[in-house]
Amino acid sequence: MEIREVDVHDEPSLHRYWEIGKLADAASRPYDFFAPWESARMSYVHGRDDVRFELLGAYDGSTMVGAGRVDLNLLDNLHAAYVEVWVDPSWQRRGVGRALEAECVQVARSQARRTLMTEAYAPIGQESPGTRFAEATGYAPGLEDAMKVVDLVETEPTWAALEAKAAEAVGDYRVVTWRDHVPDEYLDDYCRLNEMFFDEAPTGEMDVQNEVWDAQRVAAREERNRLTGRHELSAGAVSPDGRLVAVTEAIVNVRAAQRGHQSGTLVEPAHRGHRLGLAVKLANHRQIREAFPQCRVLLTGNADVNAPMNAVNTQLGYRDVERCVELQKTLG
């Protein structure tokens, strides 16, 4: 077996790299949320200005049988590398994953990264080949998230009652929505909320540090979304003095618009207790249904210890479908 870097401009090799990830993901997870090929291709070819990634292929002769990826942040969290390993299901348990992980370690070492991070998914209350592999290669669990889905079509009839409930506490706050581009009047506050995210969201034992956000970083992400067919739909809460104090975001890819990914939701600590989390998520669910009526299922993840957000998601109809274990190891 040979481990080689995958050339992102060699389309057959790049497609095989993507295919291995999709096959491995489909074999172990209950829902398909893997990036569509064309979006993944554009992401690989165009790259990013905030992350440098290295794609690795494990070859048996001329056949790629495993795929690995190392992400190296360039703006913050410069001590860390994020690692992913996939093995074609027909080649699993033959040492392919271990060989790829070892090469990922070498890439991280060469860039003076001391912490390797990864994720592994498993059925609720069970271990999986992914969690067992991660722990066997020296990664320790740092945080557990419950992965949840909601059916927007089934739950839409409940939204009016929930909106009335939220309105009782929202008071003079205003709920606003936007798509693809953060409005200029909220940009500074949006960056401020992003910068406080890791302080406010549970991170467990994971060795992560807050990120630095500015207009340039937001614009770069918006351009990446445009190139890859991803639409970002957002809702926020504006305080009586005109500041954006809460935000929630979801992504719908036009190449797989039947599904979406609900990402971060944050309410500034001083403004909690007004049901703003519920209000902004309801507004965004409505926005998604209007913009993408074919989008039926949203996937999200919440740390088990995040009781307030779990309570909001329960009201919205999210249900647990699997668990995500965030793991890390420190290089000596």
PDB file of C-alpha atoms in Angstrom, residues 83-226:
ATOM      1  CA  VAL A  83      -8.117  15.109  10.501  1.00  0.00           C
ATOM      2  CA  GLU A  84     -10.589  12.935   8.589  1.00  0.00           C
ATOM      3  CA  VAL A  85     -10.045   9.364   7.368  1.00  0.00           C
ATOM      4  CA  TRP A  86     -12.360   7.297   5.176  1.00  0.00           C
ATOM      5  CA  VAL A  87     -11.869   3.765   3.873  1.00  0.00           C
ATOM      6  CA  ASP A  88     -13.852   2.105   1.099  1.00  0.00           C
ATOM      7  CA  PRO A  89     -16.166  -0.292   3.005  1.00  0.00           C
ATOM      8  CA  SER A  90     -14.829  -3.260   1.016  1.00  0.00           C
ATOM      9  CA  TRP A  91     -11.310  -2.442   2.234  1.00  0.00           C
ATOM     10  CA  GLN A  92     -11.975  -1.772   5.892  1.00  0.00           C
ATOM     11  CA  ARG A  93     -10.130  -3.627   8.671  1.00  0.00           C
ATOM     12  CA  ARG A  94      -7.007  -4.138   6.537  1.00  0.00           C
ATOM     13  CA  GLY A  95      -4.823  -1.400   8.010  1.00  0.00           C
ATOM     14  CA  VAL A  96      -5.733   1.236   5.437  1.00  0.00           C
ATOM     15  CA  GLY A  97      -7.154   3.637   7.994  1.00  0.00           C
ATOM     16  CA  ARG A  98      -4.173   3.313  10.313  1.00  0.00           C
ATOM     17  CA  ALA A  99      -1.757   4.000   7.460  1.00  0.00           C
ATOM     18  CA  LEU A 100      -3.681   7.108   6.457  1.00  0.00           C
ATOM     19  CA  GLU A 101      -3.955   8.381  10.018  1.00  0.00           C
ATOM     20  CA  ALA A 102      -0.205   7.947  10.513  1.00  0.00           C
ATOM     21  CA  GLU A 103       0.450  10.034   7.405  1.00  0.00           C
ATOM     22  CA  CYS A 104      -1.988  12.686   8.655  1.00  0.00           C
ATOM     23  CA  VAL A 105       0.051  12.863  11.856  1.00  0.00           C
ATOM     24  CA  GLN A 106       3.209  13.448   9.830  1.00  0.00           C
ATOM     25  CA  VAL A 107       1.564  16.263   7.881  1.00  0.00           C
ATOM     26  CA  ALA A 108       0.454  17.913  11.130  1.00  0.00           C
ATOM     27  CA  ARG A 109       3.912  17.531  12.671  1.00  0.00           C
ATOM     28  CA  SER A 110       5.544  19.095   9.634  1.00  0.00           C
ATOM     29  CA  GLN A 111       3.416  22.196  10.209  1.00  0.00           C
ATOM     30  CA  ALA A 112       4.160  22.350  13.965  1.00  0.00           C
ATOM     31  CA  ARG A 113       0.604  21.490  14.962  1.00  0.00           C
ATOM     32  CA  ARG A 114       0.384  19.988  18.432  1.00  0.00           C
ATOM     33  CA  THR A 115      -3.299  18.999  18.637  1.00  0.00           C
ATOM     34  CA  LEU A 116      -5.106  16.709  16.194  1.00  0.00           C
ATOM     35  CA  MET A 117      -8.901  16.799  16.204  1.00  0.00           C
ATOM     36  CA  THR A 118     -11.456  14.563  14.559  1.00  0.00           C
ATOM     37  CA  GLU A 119     -15.085  13.461  14.775  1.00  0.00           C
ATOM     38  CA  ALA A 120     -16.664  10.023  14.808  1.00  0.00           C
ATOM     39  CA  TYR A 121     -20.333   9.123  14.503  1.00  0.00           C
ATOM     40  CA  ALA A 122     -22.124   6.256  16.211  1.00  0.00           C
ATOM     41  CA  PRO A 123     -25.654   5.025  16.894  1.00  0.00           C
ATOM     42  CA  ILE A 124     -27.255   6.372  20.051  1.00  0.00           C
ATOM     43  CA  GLY A 125     -25.911   4.546  23.089  1.00  0.00           C
ATOM     44  CA  GLN A 126     -23.434   2.489  21.057  1.00  0.00           C
ATOM     45  CA  GLU A 127     -19.893   2.538  19.760  1.00  0.00           C
ATOM     46  CA  SER A 128     -19.090   2.306  16.054  1.00  0.00           C
ATOM     47  CA  PRO A 129     -16.120   1.385  13.866  1.00  0.00           C
ATOM     48  CA  GLY A 130     -15.374   5.116  13.726  1.00  0.00           C
ATOM     49  CA  THR A 131     -15.309   5.689  17.488  1.00  0.00           C
ATOM     50  CA  ARG A 132     -13.325   2.499  18.078  1.00  0.00           C
ATOM     51  CA  PHE A 133     -10.811   3.425  15.365  1.00  0.00           C
ATOM     52  CA  ALA A 134     -10.316   6.928  16.757  1.00  0.00           C
ATOM     53  CA  GLU A 135      -9.696   5.695  20.272  1.00  0.00           C
ATOM     54  CA  ALA A 136      -7.437   2.870  19.028  1.00  0.00           C
ATOM     55  CA  THR A 137      -5.250   5.460  17.285  1.00  0.00           C
ATOM     56  CA  GLY A 138      -4.892   7.553  20.427  1.00  0.00           C
ATOM     57  CA  TYR A 139      -7.713  10.077  20.257  1.00  0.00           C
ATOM     58  CA  ALA A 140      -9.558  10.876  23.487  1.00  0.00           C
ATOM     59  CA  PRO A 141     -13.204  11.996  23.595  1.00  0.00           C
ATOM     60  CA  GLY A 142     -13.534  15.693  24.360  1.00  0.00           C
ATOM     61  CA  LEU A 143     -17.212  16.414  23.747  1.00  0.00           C
ATOM     62  CA  GLU A 144     -20.300  14.501  22.696  1.00  0.00           C
ATOM     63  CA  ASP A 145     -23.026  15.952  20.515  1.00  0.00           C
ATOM     64  CA  ALA A 146     -26.458  14.537  19.837  1.00  0.00           C
ATOM     65  CA  MET A 147     -27.146  14.692  16.106  1.00  0.00           C
ATOM     66  CA  LYS A 148     -30.768  15.581  15.445  1.00  0.00           C
ATOM     67  CA  VAL A 149     -33.093  15.960  12.489  1.00  0.00           C
ATOM     68  CA  VAL A 150     -36.362  17.806  12.067  1.00  0.00           C
ATOM     69  CA  ASP A 151     -38.969  17.312   9.352  1.00  0.00           C
ATOM     70  CA  LEU A 152     -39.975  20.825   8.307  1.00  0.00           C
ATOM     71  CA  VAL A 153     -43.119  19.661   6.516  1.00  0.00           C
ATOM     72  CA  GLU A 154     -44.427  17.686   9.482  1.00  0.00           C
ATOM     73  CA  THR A 155     -43.627  20.365  12.048  1.00  0.00           C
ATOM     74  CA  GLU A 156     -44.774  23.444  10.113  1.00  0.00           C
ATOM     75  CA  PRO A 157     -48.337  23.255  11.555  1.00  0.00           C
ATOM     76  CA  THR A 158     -46.867  23.765  15.059  1.00  0.00           C
ATOM     77  CA  TRP A 159     -44.970  26.953  14.251  1.00  0.00           C
ATOM     78  CA  ALA A 160     -47.798  29.469  14.775  1.00  0.00           C
ATOM     79  CA  ALA A 161     -48.361  28.352  18.365  1.00  0.00           C
ATOM     80  CA  LEU A 162     -44.629  28.426  19.060  1.00  0.00           C
ATOM     81  CA  GLU A 163     -44.342  31.898  17.538  1.00  0.00           C
ATOM     82  CA  ALA A 164     -47.113  33.105  19.835  1.00  0.00           C
ATOM     83  CA  LYS A 165     -45.280  31.578  22.796  1.00  0.00           C
ATOM     84  CA  ALA A 166     -42.024  33.263  21.808  1.00  0.00           C
ATOM     85  CA  ALA A 167     -43.762  36.614  21.245  1.00  0.00           C
ATOM     86  CA  GLU A 168     -44.836  36.677  24.902  1.00  0.00           C
ATOM     87  CA  ALA A 169     -41.182  37.115  25.917  1.00  0.00           C
ATOM     88  CA  VAL A 170     -39.577  38.774  22.885  1.00  0.00           C
ATOM     89  CA  GLY A 171     -40.983  42.195  23.780  1.00  0.00           C
ATOM     90  CA  ASP A 172     -39.219  45.054  21.995  1.00  0.00           C
ATOM     91  CA  TYR A 173     -36.652  42.850  20.248  1.00  0.00           C
ATOM     92  CA  ARG A 174     -37.051  42.560  16.470  1.00  0.00           C
ATOM     93  CA  VAL A 175     -36.470  39.374  14.497  1.00  0.00           C
ATOM     94  CA  VAL A 176     -34.801  39.887  11.111  1.00  0.00           C
ATOM     95  CA  THR A 177     -33.783  37.459   8.369  1.00  0.00           C
ATOM     96  CA  TRP A 178     -31.291  37.518   5.523  1.00  0.00           C
ATOM     97  CA  ARG A 179     -29.901  35.188   2.890  1.00  0.00           C
ATOM     98  CA  ASP A 180     -26.353  34.758   1.569  1.00  0.00           C
ATOM     99  CA  HIS A 181     -25.062  38.205   2.595  1.00  0.00           C
ATOM    100  CA  VAL A 182     -24.878  39.655   6.106  1.00  0.00           C
ATOM    101  CA  PRO A 183     -26.527  43.100   5.981  1.00  0.00           C
ATOM    102  CA  ASP A 184     -23.995  45.888   6.381  1.00  0.00           C
ATOM    103  CA  GLU A 185     -25.804  47.376   9.373  1.00  0.00           C
ATOM    104  CA  TYR A 186     -25.361  44.131  11.316  1.00  0.00           C
ATOM    105  CA  LEU A 187     -21.891  43.148  10.137  1.00  0.00           C
ATOM    106  CA  ASP A 188     -19.907  44.396  13.137  1.00  0.00           C
ATOM    107  CA  ASP A 189     -22.293  42.768  15.603  1.00  0.00           C
ATOM    108  CA  TYR A 190     -22.318  39.579  13.551  1.00  0.00           C
ATOM    109  CA  CYS A 191     -18.528  39.376  13.760  1.00  0.00           C
ATOM    110  CA  ARG A 192     -18.671  40.045  17.497  1.00  0.00           C
ATOM    111  CA  LEU A 193     -21.155  37.196  18.006  1.00  0.00           C
ATOM    112  CA  ASN A 194     -18.983  34.824  15.984  1.00  0.00           C
ATOM    113  CA  GLU A 195     -15.949  35.740  18.051  1.00  0.00           C
ATOM    114  CA  MET A 196     -17.688  34.862  21.312  1.00  0.00           C
ATOM    115  CA  PHE A 197     -19.033  31.547  20.012  1.00  0.00           C
ATOM    116  CA  PHE A 198     -16.452  29.212  21.554  1.00  0.00           C
ATOM    117  CA  ASP A 199     -16.738  31.035  24.887  1.00  0.00           C
ATOM    118  CA  GLU A 200     -20.492  30.501  24.981  1.00  0.00           C
ATOM    119  CA  ALA A 201     -21.049  27.182  23.201  1.00  0.00           C
ATOM    120  CA  PRO A 202     -19.982  24.020  25.042  1.00  0.00           C
ATOM    121  CA  THR A 203     -16.553  22.830  23.937  1.00  0.00           C
ATOM    122  CA  GLY A 204     -15.909  20.240  26.639  1.00  0.00           C
ATOM    123  CA  GLU A 205     -12.254  19.257  26.757  1.00  0.00           C
ATOM    124  CA  MET A 206     -11.570  20.222  23.141  1.00  0.00           C
ATOM    125  CA  ASP A 207      -8.502  22.449  22.730  1.00  0.00           C
ATOM    126  CA  VAL A 208     -10.184  25.167  20.665  1.00  0.00           C
ATOM    127  CA  GLN A 209      -9.725  28.910  20.854  1.00  0.00           C
ATOM    128  CA  ASN A 210     -11.973  31.747  19.764  1.00  0.00           C
ATOM    129  CA  GLU A 211     -11.772  32.880  16.160  1.00  0.00           C
ATOM    130  CA  VAL A 212     -11.158  36.392  14.868  1.00  0.00           C
ATOM    131  CA  TRP A 213     -13.888  37.622  12.517  1.00  0.00           C
ATOM    132  CA  ASP A 214     -13.985  40.708  10.335  1.00  0.00           C
ATOM    133  CA  ALA A 215     -15.679  41.884   7.153  1.00  0.00           C
ATOM    134  CA  GLN A 216     -13.034  40.254   4.961  1.00  0.00           C
ATOM    135  CA  ARG A 217     -13.516  36.847   6.562  1.00  0.00           C
ATOM    136  CA  VAL A 218     -17.285  37.060   6.208  1.00  0.00           C
ATOM    137  CA  ALA A 219     -17.004  38.100   2.550  1.00  0.00           C
ATOM    138  CA  ALA A 220     -14.609  35.232   1.806  1.00  0.00           C
ATOM    139  CA  ARG A 221     -17.041  32.714   3.272  1.00  0.00           C
ATOM    140  CA  GLU A 222     -19.923  34.200   1.301  1.00  0.00           C
ATOM    141  CA  GLU A 223     -17.891  33.861  -1.905  1.00  0.00           C
ATOM    142  CA  ARG A 224     -17.047  30.213  -1.105  1.00  0.00           C
ATOM    143  CA  ASN A 225     -20.730  29.529  -0.603  1.00  0.00           C
ATOM    144  CA  ARG A 226     -21.530  31.113  -3.967  1.00  0.00           C
TER     145      ARG A 226
END
